[in-house]
Every structure is written in structure tokens, then in C-alpha cells.
Coordinates of C-alpha atoms in Angstrom, one line a residue:
X1 CA 0.0 0.0 0.0
X2 CA 2.8 2.3 0.9
X3 CA 4.6 1.5 -2.4
X4 CA 1.4 2.3 -4.3
X5 CA 1.1 5.7 -2.5
X6 CA 4.7 6.4 -3.4
X7 CA 4.1 5.5 -7.0
X8 CA 1.0 7.7 -7.1
X9 CA 2.9 10.6 -5.5
X10 CA 5.7 10.2 -8.1
X11 CA 3.1 10.0 -10.9
X12 CA 1.3 13.2 -9.7
X13 CA 4.6 15.0 -9.3
X14 CA 5.7 14.1 -12.8
X15 CA 2.3 15.1 -14.1
X16 CA 2.6 18.5 -12.3
X17 CA 6.1 19.0 -13.7
X18 CA 4.9 18.2 -17.2
X19 CA 2.0 20.7 -16.8
X20 CA 4.4 23.4 -15.6
X21 CA 6.7 22.7 -18.5
X22 CA 3.7 23.0 -20.9
X23 CA 2.7 26.3 -19.4
X24 CA 6.3 27.6 -19.6
X25 CA 6.6 26.4 -23.2
X26 CA 3.3 28.1 -24.1
X27 CA 4.5 31.3 -22.6
X28 CA 7.7 31.1 -24.6
X29 CA 5.7 30.4 -27.8
X30 CA 3.5 33.4 -27.1
X31 CA 6.5 35.6 -26.5
X32 CA 8.2 34.5 -29.7
X33 CA 5.0 34.8 -31.8
X34 CA 4.8 38.5 -32.7
X35 CA 2.8 40.3 -35.3
X36 CA 4.7 41.4 -38.4
X37 CA 4.0 45.1 -38.6
X38 CA 4.7 47.5 -41.5
X39 CA 4.9 51.2 -41.3
X40 CA 3.6 53.2 -44.3
X41 CA 3.9 57.0 -44.5
X42 CA 1.4 58.8 -46.7
X43 CA 1.4 62.6 -47.0
X44 CA -1.0 63.1 -44.1
X45 CA -1.1 59.8 -42.1
X46 CA 1.1 57.2 -40.5
X47 CA -0.1 53.7 -41.1
X48 CA 0.7 50.7 -39.0
X49 CA -0.4 47.4 -40.6
X50 CA -0.2 43.8 -39.6
X51 CA -2.3 43.0 -42.6
X52 CA 0.5 43.3 -45.1
X53 CA 1.8 46.1 -47.3
X54 CA -0.9 45.9 -49.9
X55 CA -3.8 46.4 -47.5
X56 CA -1.8 49.1 -45.6
X57 CA -1.3 51.1 -48.9
X58 CA -4.9 50.6 -49.9
X59 CA -6.3 52.0 -46.6
X60 CA -3.8 54.8 -46.6
X61 CA -5.0 55.8 -50.1
X62 CA -8.6 55.6 -48.9
X63 CA -7.8 58.0 -46.0
X64 CA -6.0 60.4 -48.3
X65 CA -9.0 60.3 -50.7
X66 CA -11.6 60.9 -47.9
X67 CA -9.5 63.8 -46.7
X68 CA -9.4 65.1 -50.3
X69 CA -13.2 64.7 -50.6
X70 CA -13.6 66.9 -47.5
X71 CA -11.1 69.4 -48.7
X72 CA -12.8 69.7 -52.1
X73 CA -16.3 69.9 -50.6
X74 CA -15.3 72.5 -48.0
X75 CA -12.4 74.5 -49.5
X76 CA -12.6 77.2 -46.7
X77 CA -12.3 74.7 -43.9
X78 CA -9.3 73.2 -42.2
X79 CA -9.0 69.4 -42.7
X80 CA -5.8 68.9 -40.7
X81 CA -5.8 68.8 -36.9
X82 CA -2.3 70.2 -36.2
X83 CA -1.3 66.9 -34.6
X84 CA -0.4 63.4 -36.0
X85 CA -3.1 60.9 -37.1
X86 CA -2.2 57.3 -36.7
X87 CA -4.1 54.6 -38.6
X88 CA -3.9 50.9 -37.6
X89 CA -4.8 48.5 -40.4
X90 CA -5.7 45.1 -38.8
X91 CA -5.9 41.9 -40.7
X92 CA -9.0 40.5 -39.1
X93 CA -11.5 40.7 -36.2
X94 CA -9.2 38.7 -33.9
X95 CA -6.5 41.4 -34.3
X96 CA -8.8 43.9 -32.7
X97 CA -7.9 42.3 -29.3
X98 CA -4.3 43.6 -29.8
X99 CA -5.6 47.2 -29.4
X100 CA -9.0 46.5 -27.6
X101 CA -8.2 43.8 -25.0
X102 CA -11.9 43.7 -23.9
X103 CA -13.2 43.1 -27.5
X104 CA -15.3 39.9 -27.8
X105 CA -15.8 39.4 -24.1
X106 CA -19.4 40.5 -24.4
X107 CA -21.2 38.3 -27.0
X108 CA -24.0 40.7 -27.3
X109 CA -21.9 43.7 -28.1
X110 CA -21.7 45.1 -31.7
X111 CA -19.1 43.9 -34.1
X112 CA -16.4 46.6 -34.8
X113 CA -15.2 47.4 -38.3
X114 CA -13.6 50.7 -37.5
X115 CA -13.0 53.1 -34.7
X116 CA -11.7 56.7 -34.3
X117 CA -10.2 58.0 -31.1
X118 CA -9.1 61.6 -30.3
X119 CA -6.5 62.5 -27.7
X120 CA -4.8 65.7 -26.8
X121 CA -1.6 65.1 -28.8
X122 CA -2.6 62.5 -31.5
X123 CA -5.7 61.1 -33.3
X124 CA -6.1 57.4 -34.0
X125 CA -8.1 55.3 -36.4
X126 CA -8.5 51.5 -36.3
X127 CA -9.6 49.8 -39.5
X128 CA -10.1 46.1 -40.3
X129 CA -8.7 45.2 -43.7
X130 CA -11.0 42.1 -44.1
X131 CA -14.2 44.1 -44.0
X132 CA -15.6 44.6 -47.5
X133 CA -18.9 44.2 -49.3
X134 CA -22.0 46.2 -50.3
X135 CA -24.7 47.8 -48.3
X136 CA -24.2 50.2 -45.4
X137 CA -20.7 51.5 -45.0
X138 CA -19.0 49.2 -42.5
X139 CA -16.8 52.2 -41.4
X140 CA -19.7 54.4 -40.7
X141 CA -19.0 54.8 -37.0
X142 CA -15.3 55.7 -37.7
X143 CA -16.3 58.2 -40.5
X144 CA -19.0 59.6 -38.2
X145 CA -16.4 60.4 -35.4
X146 CA -13.9 61.7 -37.9
X147 CA -16.5 64.1 -39.4
X148 CA -17.3 65.2 -35.8
X149 CA -13.7 66.1 -35.4
X150 CA -13.5 68.1 -38.6
X151 CA -16.6 70.1 -38.1
X152 CA -15.8 70.8 -34.4
X153 CA -12.3 71.8 -35.6
X154 CA -13.9 74.6 -37.7
X155 CA -17.1 75.7 -36.0
X156 CA -17.6 77.0 -32.5
X157 CA -20.9 76.2 -30.8
X158 CA -22.4 73.8 -33.3
X159 CA -25.8 72.9 -31.9
X160 CA -26.2 69.2 -31.2
X161 CA -28.7 68.5 -34.0
X162 CA -26.3 69.9 -36.7
X163 CA -23.2 68.4 -35.1
X164 CA -24.8 64.9 -35.2
X165 CA -26.7 65.5 -38.4
X166 CA -23.5 66.4 -40.3
X167 CA -21.6 63.5 -38.8
X168 CA -24.4 61.0 -39.8
X169 CA -24.7 62.5 -43.3
X170 CA -20.9 62.4 -44.0
X171 CA -20.4 59.1 -42.0
X172 CA -22.2 57.2 -44.7
X173 CA -19.8 58.4 -47.4
X174 CA -17.7 56.0 -49.5
X175 CA -15.2 56.3 -52.3
X176 CA -14.8 53.9 -55.2
X177 CA -12.3 54.4 -58.0
X178 CA -11.8 58.1 -57.1
X179 CA -15.5 58.8 -57.0
X180 CA -17.1 59.8 -53.7
X181 CA -20.7 59.2 -52.8
X182 CA -22.0 61.5 -50.1
X183 CA -25.5 61.5 -48.5
X184 CA -26.3 57.9 -49.1
X185 CA -29.6 57.1 -47.3
X186 CA -29.3 54.6 -44.5
X187 CA -32.2 52.1 -44.4
X188 CA -31.9 51.8 -40.6
X189 CA -32.3 55.5 -40.2
X190 CA -35.3 55.5 -42.6
X191 CA -37.0 52.8 -40.6
X192 CA -36.6 54.8 -37.4
X193 CA -38.1 57.9 -39.1
X194 CA -41.1 56.0 -40.4
X195 CA -41.9 54.1 -37.2
X196 CA -41.7 57.1 -34.8
X197 CA -43.3 60.5 -34.3
X198 CA -41.1 63.4 -35.4
X199 CA -39.7 65.8 -32.9
X200 CA -40.9 69.4 -33.5
X201 CA -38.1 71.3 -35.3
X202 CA -38.2 74.0 -32.6
X203 CA -37.5 71.2 -30.1
X204 CA -34.8 69.5 -32.2
X205 CA -32.7 72.6 -32.7
X206 CA -32.8 73.4 -28.9
X207 CA -31.8 70.0 -27.6
X208 CA -28.5 69.8 -25.7
X209 CA -26.5 66.9 -24.3
X210 CA -28.5 66.9 -21.0
X211 CA -31.8 66.1 -22.8
X212 CA -33.2 62.6 -22.4
X213 CA -34.0 62.8 -26.1
X214 CA -30.3 62.6 -26.8
X215 CA -28.4 59.4 -26.3
X216 CA -24.8 59.5 -27.2
X217 CA -24.4 55.8 -26.9
X218 CA -27.2 54.9 -29.4
X219 CA -26.9 56.2 -32.9
X220 CA -30.2 54.5 -33.8
X221 CA -32.5 56.9 -31.9
X222 CA -35.0 59.4 -33.3
X223 CA -32.7 62.4 -32.5
X224 CA -29.9 61.0 -34.7
X225 CA -32.3 59.9 -37.5
X226 CA -34.1 63.3 -37.6
X227 CA -30.8 65.2 -37.4
X228 CA -29.6 63.2 -40.4
X229 CA -32.8 63.8 -42.2
X230 CA -32.8 67.6 -41.9
X231 CA -29.2 67.8 -43.0
X232 CA -30.0 65.5 -46.0
X233 CA -33.1 67.6 -46.8
X234 CA -31.4 71.0 -46.7
X235 CA -28.4 69.6 -48.7
X236 CA -30.1 67.6 -51.4
X237 CA -33.9 68.2 -51.7
X238 CA -34.6 69.7 -55.1
X239 CA -36.8 72.5 -53.6
X240 CA -34.2 73.9 -51.3
X241 CA -30.7 72.7 -52.3
X242 CA -29.9 75.8 -54.3
X243 CA -30.8 78.1 -51.4
X244 CA -27.7 77.0 -49.4
X245 CA -29.7 77.1 -46.2
X246 CA -27.1 75.3 -44.1
X247 CA -24.5 77.9 -45.2
X248 CA -26.9 80.6 -44.2
X249 CA -27.5 79.0 -40.9
X250 CA -23.8 78.6 -40.1
X251 CA -23.3 82.3 -41.0
X252 CA -26.2 83.3 -38.8
X253 CA -24.9 81.2 -36.0
X254 CA -21.4 82.7 -36.2
X255 CA -23.0 86.2 -36.2
X256 CA -25.4 85.7 -33.3
X257 CA -23.9 82.8 -31.3
X258 CA -27.5 81.8 -30.7
X259 CA -28.6 78.4 -32.3
X260 CA -32.4 79.0 -32.0
X261 CA -32.2 82.6 -33.3
X262 CA -30.1 81.4 -36.2
X263 CA -32.6 78.6 -37.1
X264 CA -35.5 81.1 -37.1
X265 CA -33.6 83.5 -39.2
X266 CA -32.4 80.9 -41.8
X267 CA -35.2 78.4 -42.0
X268 CA -38.3 80.6 -41.6
X269 CA -41.4 78.9 -40.2
X270 CA -40.1 75.9 -38.3
X271 CA -43.5 74.2 -38.2
X272 CA -43.7 74.3 -42.0
X273 CA -40.2 73.0 -42.2
X274 CA -41.2 70.1 -40.0
X275 CA -44.1 69.1 -42.2
X276 CA -41.9 69.2 -45.3
X277 CA -39.3 67.1 -43.6
X278 CA -41.8 64.4 -42.7
X279 CA -43.1 64.2 -46.2
X280 CA -39.5 64.1 -47.5
X281 CA -38.5 61.1 -45.4
X282 CA -41.5 59.1 -46.8
X283 CA -40.4 59.2 -50.4
X284 CA -39.3 56.0 -52.1
X285 CA -35.8 57.1 -53.2
X286 CA -33.2 59.6 -52.1
X287 CA -30.6 61.5 -54.0
X288 CA -27.0 61.5 -53.1
X289 CA -23.9 63.5 -54.3
X290 CA -21.4 62.1 -56.7
X291 CA -18.1 63.9 -56.3
X292 CA -15.0 63.2 -58.4
X293 CA -12.0 63.1 -56.0
X294 CA -9.2 65.1 -57.5
X295 CA -6.2 63.6 -55.7
X296 CA -2.7 63.2 -57.1
X297 CA -1.9 60.8 -54.3
X298 CA -0.7 57.4 -55.4
X299 CA -0.1 54.5 -53.0
X300 CA 3.0 53.7 -55.0
X301 CA 4.6 56.9 -53.7
X302 CA 4.1 56.0 -50.0
X303 CA 7.3 55.1 -48.1
X304 CA 7.0 51.7 -46.4
X305 CA 9.3 49.7 -44.1
X306 CA 9.0 46.6 -41.9
X307 CA 9.1 47.3 -38.2
X308 CA 11.3 45.3 -35.9
X309 CA 9.4 43.2 -33.3
X310 CA 10.2 45.9 -30.6
X311 CA 9.0 48.7 -32.9
X312 CA 5.7 46.8 -33.5
X313 CA 5.1 46.5 -29.8
X314 CA 5.8 50.2 -29.2
X315 CA 3.3 51.0 -32.0
X316 CA 0.6 49.0 -30.3
X317 CA 1.5 50.5 -26.9
X318 CA 1.0 54.0 -28.3
X319 CA -2.7 53.2 -28.9
X320 CA -3.2 51.2 -25.7
X321 CA -1.8 53.9 -23.4
X322 CA -3.8 56.7 -25.0
X323 CA -7.0 54.6 -24.6
X324 CA -6.2 53.9 -21.0
X325 CA -5.5 50.2 -21.4
X326 CA -2.6 50.7 -19.0
X327 CA -1.8 47.1 -17.7
X328 CA -1.7 45.8 -21.3
X329 CA 0.4 48.8 -22.4
X330 CA 3.1 48.5 -19.7
X331 CA 3.4 44.8 -20.3
X332 CA 4.2 45.1 -24.0
X333 CA 6.4 48.1 -23.3
X334 CA 8.5 46.0 -21.0
X335 CA 8.6 43.3 -23.7
X336 CA 9.8 45.9 -26.2
X337 CA 12.5 47.1 -23.8
X338 CA 13.8 43.6 -23.4
X339 CA 14.0 43.1 -27.1
X340 CA 15.6 46.4 -27.8
X341 CA 16.4 49.0 -25.1
X342 CA 17.1 51.6 -27.8
X343 CA 13.9 51.1 -29.7
X344 CA 12.6 54.5 -30.9
X345 CA 9.8 56.2 -29.0
X346 CA 10.0 53.8 -26.1
X347 CA 10.7 56.6 -23.6
X348 CA 7.8 58.7 -25.0
X349 CA 5.4 55.9 -24.4
X350 CA 6.8 55.1 -20.9
X351 CA 6.6 58.8 -20.1
X352 CA 3.0 59.0 -21.2
X353 CA 2.2 55.9 -19.2
X354 CA 3.6 57.3 -16.0
X355 CA 1.9 60.7 -16.8
X356 CA -1.5 59.0 -17.0
X357 CA -0.7 57.2 -13.8
X358 CA 0.2 60.5 -12.2
X359 CA 3.7 59.2 -11.4
X360 CA 5.2 62.5 -12.4
X361 CA 8.8 62.0 -11.3
X362 CA 9.2 58.9 -13.5
X363 CA 7.3 60.5 -16.3
X364 CA 9.7 63.5 -16.3
X365 CA 12.7 61.2 -16.4
X366 CA 11.3 59.3 -19.4
X367 CA 10.5 62.5 -21.3
X368 CA 14.0 63.9 -20.6
X369 CA 15.4 60.6 -22.1
X370 CA 13.1 61.0 -25.1
X371 CA 14.3 64.6 -25.7
X372 CA 17.9 63.4 -25.3
X373 CA 17.3 60.9 -28.1
X374 CA 15.2 63.3 -30.2
X375 CA 15.6 67.0 -29.5
X376 CA 12.6 67.8 -31.9
X377 CA 10.2 65.7 -29.9
X378 CA 7.4 68.3 -29.5
X379 CA 5.1 66.0 -27.5
X380 CA 7.8 65.4 -24.8
X381 CA 8.2 69.1 -24.3
X382 CA 4.4 69.6 -24.0
X383 CA 4.1 66.9 -21.4
X384 CA 7.1 68.3 -19.5
X385 CA 5.2 71.6 -19.2
X386 CA 2.1 69.7 -18.0
X387 CA 4.1 67.8 -15.4
X388 CA 5.8 71.0 -14.0
X389 CA 2.3 72.6 -13.7
X390 CA 0.7 69.6 -12.1
X391 CA 3.5 69.2 -9.6
X392 CA 3.9 72.8 -8.4
X393 CA 1.3 74.9 -10.3
X394 CA 2.5 78.4 -11.3
X395 CA 5.1 80.2 -9.3
X396 CA 8.1 82.4 -9.8
X397 CA 10.3 79.4 -10.5
X398 CA 8.0 77.1 -12.4
X399 CA 6.2 79.6 -14.7
X400 CA 9.3 80.4 -16.8
X401 CA 10.0 76.7 -17.1
X402 CA 6.5 76.0 -18.3
X403 CA 6.6 78.9 -20.8
X404 CA 10.0 77.8 -22.2
X405 CA 8.8 74.3 -22.8
X406 CA 5.6 75.5 -24.5
X407 CA 7.5 78.0 -26.7
X408 CA 9.7 75.0 -27.8
X409 CA 6.6 73.0 -28.6
X410 CA 5.2 75.8 -30.8
X411 CA 8.5 76.3 -32.6
X412 CA 8.4 72.6 -33.5
X413 CA 4.7 72.2 -34.1
X414 CA 3.2 75.7 -34.8
X415 CA -0.4 74.5 -35.4
X416 CA -0.7 72.5 -32.1
X417 CA -3.6 74.4 -30.5
X418 CA -3.3 73.0 -27.0
X419 CA 0.2 74.5 -26.6
X420 CA -1.1 77.9 -27.6
X421 CA -4.0 77.7 -25.1
X422 CA -1.7 76.5 -22.3
X423 CA 0.8 79.2 -23.1
X424 CA -2.0 81.8 -22.9
X425 CA -2.8 80.8 -19.3
X426 CA 0.9 80.7 -18.4
X427 CA 1.4 84.2 -19.7
X428 CA -1.4 85.5 -17.5
X429 CA 0.6 84.6 -14.4
X430 CA 3.0 87.6 -14.7
X431 CA 2.5 91.3 -15.4
X432 CA 5.5 91.1 -17.7
X433 CA 3.8 88.6 -20.1
X434 CA 0.0 89.2 -19.6
X435 CA -0.2 91.4 -22.7
X436 CA 0.9 88.4 -24.8
X437 CA -1.8 86.1 -23.4
X438 CA -4.7 87.1 -25.6
X439 CA -2.7 86.5 -28.9
X440 CA -2.0 82.9 -27.8
X441 CA -5.7 82.3 -27.0
X442 CA -6.7 83.8 -30.4
X443 CA -4.2 81.5 -32.1
X444 CA -5.7 78.5 -30.4
X445 CA -9.2 79.7 -31.3
X446 CA -8.2 80.1 -34.9
X447 CA -6.8 76.6 -35.0
X448 CA -9.8 75.0 -33.3
X449 CA -12.8 77.3 -33.3
X450 CA -15.0 74.4 -32.0
X451 CA -13.2 74.2 -28.7
X452 CA -15.1 76.3 -26.2
X453 CA -12.2 76.1 -23.7
X454 CA -10.0 78.2 -26.0
X455 CA -12.7 80.8 -26.3
X456 CA -13.0 81.0 -22.5
X457 CA -9.2 81.2 -22.3
X458 CA -9.4 84.4 -24.4
X459 CA -11.8 85.7 -21.8
X460 CA -9.5 84.8 -19.0
X461 CA -6.7 86.7 -20.8
X462 CA -9.0 89.7 -21.0
X463 CA -9.7 89.5 -17.3
X464 CA -6.0 89.3 -16.6
X465 CA -5.5 92.6 -18.4
X466 CA -8.6 94.1 -16.7
X467 CA -10.6 94.4 -20.0
X468 CA -13.8 93.4 -18.2
X469 CA -16.2 94.7 -20.7
X470 CA -15.0 92.4 -23.4
X471 CA -14.5 89.6 -20.9
X472 CA -18.3 89.9 -20.0
X473 CA -19.1 89.6 -23.7
X474 CA -17.1 86.4 -23.9
X475 CA -18.9 85.1 -20.8
X476 CA -22.4 85.8 -22.2
X477 CA -21.6 84.2 -25.5
X478 CA -20.1 81.1 -23.8
X479 CA -23.3 80.6 -21.9
X480 CA -25.2 80.4 -25.3
X481 CA -22.6 78.1 -26.9
X482 CA -22.2 75.6 -24.1
X483 CA -23.8 72.3 -25.2
X484 CA -22.0 69.7 -23.2
X485 CA -21.9 69.4 -19.4
X486 CA -18.1 70.1 -19.4
X487 CA -18.6 73.2 -21.5
X488 CA -21.5 74.4 -19.3
X489 CA -19.3 74.0 -16.2
X490 CA -16.6 76.1 -17.8
X491 CA -19.0 78.7 -19.0
X492 CA -20.7 79.0 -15.6
X493 CA -17.4 79.1 -13.9
X494 CA -16.1 81.9 -16.1
X495 CA -19.4 83.9 -15.8
X496 CA -19.0 83.9 -12.0
X497 CA -15.4 85.0 -12.3
X498 CA -16.3 88.0 -14.4
X499 CA -19.3 88.9 -12.2
X500 CA -17.0 88.8 -9.1
X501 CA -14.5 91.0 -10.9
X502 CA -17.1 93.4 -12.1
X503 CA -19.0 93.7 -8.8
X504 CA -16.6 92.6 -6.2
X505 CA -17.6 91.8 -2.6
X506 CA -15.5 90.4 0.1
X507 CA -16.7 86.9 -0.5
X508 CA -16.4 87.2 -4.3
X509 CA -13.0 88.7 -4.1
X510 CA -11.8 85.7 -2.2
X511 CA -13.3 83.5 -4.9
X512 CA -11.6 85.4 -7.7
X513 CA -8.3 85.4 -5.8
X514 CA -8.5 81.6 -5.8
X515 CA -9.5 81.4 -9.4
X516 CA -7.4 84.0 -11.3
X517 CA -3.7 84.9 -11.5
X518 CA -2.2 86.8 -8.6
X519 CA -1.8 90.6 -9.0
X520 CA 2.0 90.3 -8.7
X521 CA 4.7 87.6 -8.8
X522 CA 4.8 86.9 -5.1
X523 CA 4.4 83.2 -4.6
X524 CA 2.4 80.6 -6.5
X525 CA -1.1 81.2 -7.8
X526 CA -3.8 78.7 -7.0
X527 CA -4.5 77.7 -10.6
X528 CA -6.5 79.1 -13.4
X529 CA -10.1 78.3 -12.5
X530 CA -12.4 78.4 -9.6
X531 CA -13.9 75.1 -8.4
X532 CA -16.7 73.4 -10.2
X533 CA -18.8 70.3 -9.3
X534 CA -19.9 67.1 -11.0
X535 CA -21.9 64.2 -9.7
X536 CA -21.9 60.6 -11.0
X537 CA -20.4 57.1 -10.5
X538 CA -16.7 56.3 -10.2
X539 CA -16.2 53.7 -12.9
X540 CA -12.5 53.5 -13.3
X541 CA -9.9 54.0 -10.6
X542 CA -6.1 54.2 -10.5
X543 CA -4.6 54.5 -7.0
X544 CA -1.3 55.5 -8.7
X545 CA 2.0 56.5 -7.4
X546 CA 1.3 57.6 -3.8
X547 CA -0.3 59.9 -2.9
X548 CA -1.9 60.7 -6.3
X549 CA -5.1 59.2 -7.7
X550 CA -6.8 59.2 -11.1
X551 CA -10.4 58.2 -11.6
X552 CA -13.3 58.4 -14.2
X553 CA -16.6 59.8 -13.2
X554 CA -19.7 58.8 -15.3
X555 CA -22.2 61.6 -15.1
X556 CA -25.2 60.9 -17.3
X557 CA -23.9 60.3 -20.9
X558 CA -20.6 62.1 -20.1
X559 CA -17.4 60.7 -18.6
X560 CA -14.8 62.9 -16.9
X561 CA -11.2 61.9 -16.0
X562 CA -10.1 63.5 -12.7
X563 CA -6.8 63.8 -10.9
X564 CA -5.9 64.0 -7.2
X565 CA -2.5 65.3 -6.6
X566 CA -2.3 64.4 -3.0
X567 CA -5.1 62.4 -1.4
X568 CA -4.1 63.6 2.1
X569 CA -4.7 67.3 1.1
X570 CA -8.3 66.9 -0.2
X571 CA -11.6 66.7 1.7
X572 CA -13.0 63.1 1.5
X573 CA -16.5 62.6 3.0
X574 CA -18.2 59.2 3.3
X575 CA -21.3 58.8 5.3
X576 CA -21.1 55.0 5.1
X577 CA -17.5 54.7 6.5
X578 CA -15.2 56.2 8.9
X579 CA -12.7 58.8 7.8
X580 CA -9.8 56.3 7.5
X581 CA -11.7 54.0 5.2
X582 CA -12.9 57.0 3.1
X583 CA -9.4 58.2 2.7
X584 CA -8.4 54.9 1.1
X585 CA -8.9 55.3 -2.6
X586 CA -9.4 51.6 -3.0
X587 CA -12.8 52.0 -1.5
X588 CA -14.0 54.5 -4.1
X589 CA -14.7 52.3 -7.2
X590 CA -18.3 52.0 -8.4
X591 CA -19.5 54.5 -5.7
X592 CA -21.7 57.5 -6.4
X593 CA -19.8 60.7 -5.7
X594 CA -20.0 64.5 -5.8
X595 CA -16.6 65.8 -6.9
X596 CA -15.5 69.4 -6.5
X597 CA -12.6 70.4 -8.8
X598 CA -10.7 73.1 -10.6
X599 CA -10.6 72.5 -14.4
X600 CA -7.1 72.0 -15.7
X601 CA -5.9 73.6 -19.0
X602 CA -3.8 70.7 -20.2
X603 CA -3.3 66.9 -20.4
X604 CA -5.8 64.1 -20.2
X605 CA -7.5 65.0 -16.9
X606 CA -10.6 67.2 -16.9
X607 CA -10.0 68.7 -13.4
X608 CA -7.9 68.7 -10.3
X609 CA -10.0 67.4 -7.3
X610 CA -10.3 69.5 -4.1
X611 CA -13.0 67.4 -2.4
X612 CA -15.0 64.3 -2.9
X613 CA -18.2 63.2 -1.2
X614 CA -19.0 59.5 -1.5
X615 CA -22.7 58.5 -1.3

């Protein structure tokens, strides 16, 4: 019996050893099996493809032609964002997991053919090379988001109906053999329109992001369908297309900064327009535009090269870290570092990883290494300015450092709007530079008219130079233009600042002192904005490099990324726990919370937290 037990023990031990060897071997195989990535440089895009050079060149050509289509259709608009656009061409659906680790875990979720992501320093597109066929454009969602970016780049205060209507209208575009087709009717949209009651036009044009009629997560709703329909009608209906009503509306909007007034002035009787729109959507066929794409771009002229295994990993990490897939990003960055410690852009990605984690000391070290390897690395200088601000705010020592870094960014990347906006606020900190602040805000506004934050920055520059009459005009206009919760918070914030400056009281003066640059250079200022508040659920949480914290707050349809510089220095209230438990950030996830914060002018975080009340 004892011999049998010994034999059984030996057999189990050998089986365990064999299993461990199998696991180790599988890990080695996974480590050795790497995607073969190719980099393709077209005139306006960088393409990373694991689908081969042919598909990479094909998608690069498609992106260049879509850009040319917009450029021809809107010759007065900017079609370049002033920052790089990276396009990932993936060979199949399974490859999506390289960039979207959660993809496929929910069997009920929609299949993805393309995706577009905007960040502060780069834009990203993800495209599957294996998606082809007829019917609805499989890249509709990606084109929709890209169109959003382009129209918001050029127009300030687009009302929600026009913002979504234009994105839906242009999202269905496709190009075949250098011919673009724009305004193709979507059968799904038509079904929604024919099965539901129409919103009155007066209601449609006044809806903002807080309305229950608007659902940003569901592009199949009546708001989206009717917004698409009115843009389609005004653009292509035979009875009105020669009247250029959309152009008139945009001109009226720019003149009045009032979406409802602009609609009444441009469209006339809104009830009659609503009746015409309903009849229009019930017709049996719909016109669309055919546009010959005049592009001299040839895919044969694109430079292409094979990436080393380490370069391929860094290219993937770039997307992962910018979309907050941090565990996956750092894992493959470490793999890349083991393969080649000198691989280009490794320090940039490690620097941004630590930046998002609020580990500013390590982030600064990595960006310094990135600059040592590439002195023309504009992004590294921009993030250095952000780190200096986040660590010590503005003071006599840090402000010149922030300004110097931002001036370097602008010398390397003149059309990078965030650097001009950030420099505007830095200039307001000293009497010696305040006169230059407004010009930087104006440059940022000219580059991105659709960004309300830059418009408010111009107002803050006016306050800093005591031009309160014009600052009040900016505050009044910002109130009309604010569509999103974030924009409304900024607009209300700035309105209160101007009111306090115009009609100061003891209490208001204290508020302004906490919100605006100090009157002289004695000591640090408290930051560029007075506190705002948002309520919602904490959905993502990073208890980062002690004592800082990063978390995402979901408030209705909006999500806000917040930063805590030092958890010991903010007020944390929790009625369901004692103060020690509340102070532990590990207890915050999935809780409802009211967050008081000061908006930050740079980087990925929306605001710096001063207090949090957990419910």
C-alpha cells in the first residue's frame, strides 16, 4: 500500500512538472510569436499594418481620398488637426484584441469594423482590412467620429442637431475608384423615421446633451435619425438645395452665437419645415452626391518599411496607453524594452504611461530621455510643461520653465492648438507677459474654433488685463454656446469669475483670488479656474504613485477623468464609512460621488479634485 502511494505521488509529481513545462513552453511560444508590422507613410497619415503592405497602402489611399473629398467639398475649412493621425490596419477581427483587449468578451456587443479616437496630442483610427462588401458603409462609425472632429475643428458652438446630423450625413460616405458618394440614405435611419413620431423642429434645434431625447451611446435613436434627415433635406432636396440654407444657418450662428435665433432667421417657419421634412422622409428614393475626387496621391509613392518586433510592440502600446489600457500597455512596453532597449519612442510611451498614472517623477525622467534621443520631440516638451504645472502649479520658478517648454513646442509644431492655449494661461501669471496672453488664445481659437475652452481662455486673458467689458461679452456668448456638461461647467465658472471681478464683494474677491492669476509675482497662484462640481459614478480608478489618484466619473452620458495630486490634502467625506476608510482610494470604485474640482488647462484630466463626497 505504501509502495502504491509512493508511485501515485511520483506520478502526480511528474504530471505536475509536465504541466508546468507545458505552461512555460506556451509562454515562450506566445513571447516568440509576434505580429509582423509594417509602417507606411502617406502625405498626411502614419499607417501601422499587420495585414501586409498591400492592405496598408490601400487603406492609406482611402484615408487620403476621404481627406481630399472633404477638402474639395469645404475649401474654406481646415482638414488637418495640427497633430499626427495614426491609422492601424488590422488583418481581421481577432487582431482587434491587440488594441482593444476587452473586445469579444461580451457576445451581445456590436461587431467593430472601424473606430476613431481623439486624444490631446494625437488622433487614432483603427480599421479592419478584411471588411468589404456592399450595403451600409462598414466604417460608418469611424467616419462619423472623424466628421465630428473636422466640423468641431472649424465651428464653435455647433448645436447638437447639426453636429450629429452632419456626422451622420458624412459618416455614410464612401469612395470607389476616385468617386465619392455622399449623402447615401441609411435604411436603418429611414425605418426609425417611419416608425416614430417626429420631434418638432423647434425642439430638435434646442436639444443639448442633458436632454433625455439625446443618447450619445445609441446612434439609432430618433434624435440621430431626424438630425440626419434635416441635413439631408437641406443639402439635397430639389426644392431647397440651391438656397444654401445650411451655409446661411452657419453664417447666422457665427454672427449671433444663438442656435435658436439662427434657425428662425435661416429656415423661416419651423412648423412648415417640420411638415416638409416628414413628407421628404417618406419618399421612395433619395438623391446623393457624386463627387470626383481630384487627388494626385498614389499609393506607389508612399514610403514603407518593416518594423522590428520591438517597434511593432511600441506602436501597439501607443494606442493602448492613449486609450487607458494601462496594464496591457506597460506589459508590452516591457517586452519591447527587453527586445531592444534603444527602440525609438520607447521613452515617449513610458513617459505618457507614467503621466496618466500621475507618477510625475518617473514621467519626467522618461520624457527627458526622449528629448535626449530626439531634440525635436514636441510631445515630450508639451508633457514636461504639463508635469511641471501639475507638480507645483504656477510660481516664480515654475512659470518660466512652463513657458520655455511651451515655446519650444510651438517652434516645432506651430499648429498645435493645446500648446497655444496652455501658453495663454501661463502668460497671464506675470505682469510682464500678460499682454501676450490674448494673442495665444486667439491662435488656439483660430486653429480650433470648435473648442469652447479656448474661447474662454481668451476671456481669461481679458480678465488678466482688466478688460472686463470684453470679458463679459465672452462670458455671455459662452453661456449660449455651451452644449456639453463640461462646456457648461466652464461657462458658468467663467461667468461667476467675471461677475465677481465686475461687482466685487469680500466673498467674491476671495473666490476670484482663488481662481485668477495673482496681482503680482509673489508666490504661486492657486490655478487658473475656480472650483466646479460634477456628480456621478466612479467607474475606473487608479490608485497610482502615492499619494496621487486618477479616476473616471460617469455623469449621465458624459465621462470625466479627474486627478488627485495628494489624497491627504483633499476633503473626503463618506457617510457609510469612517474617515480612515474613506481616505483609502481603493474604496471609491463603483461608488456614487460628488466631486468638487478646478478645471485643468492641459493633459488628459478634466480637473484637479479639491473634495469628494461618497454616497
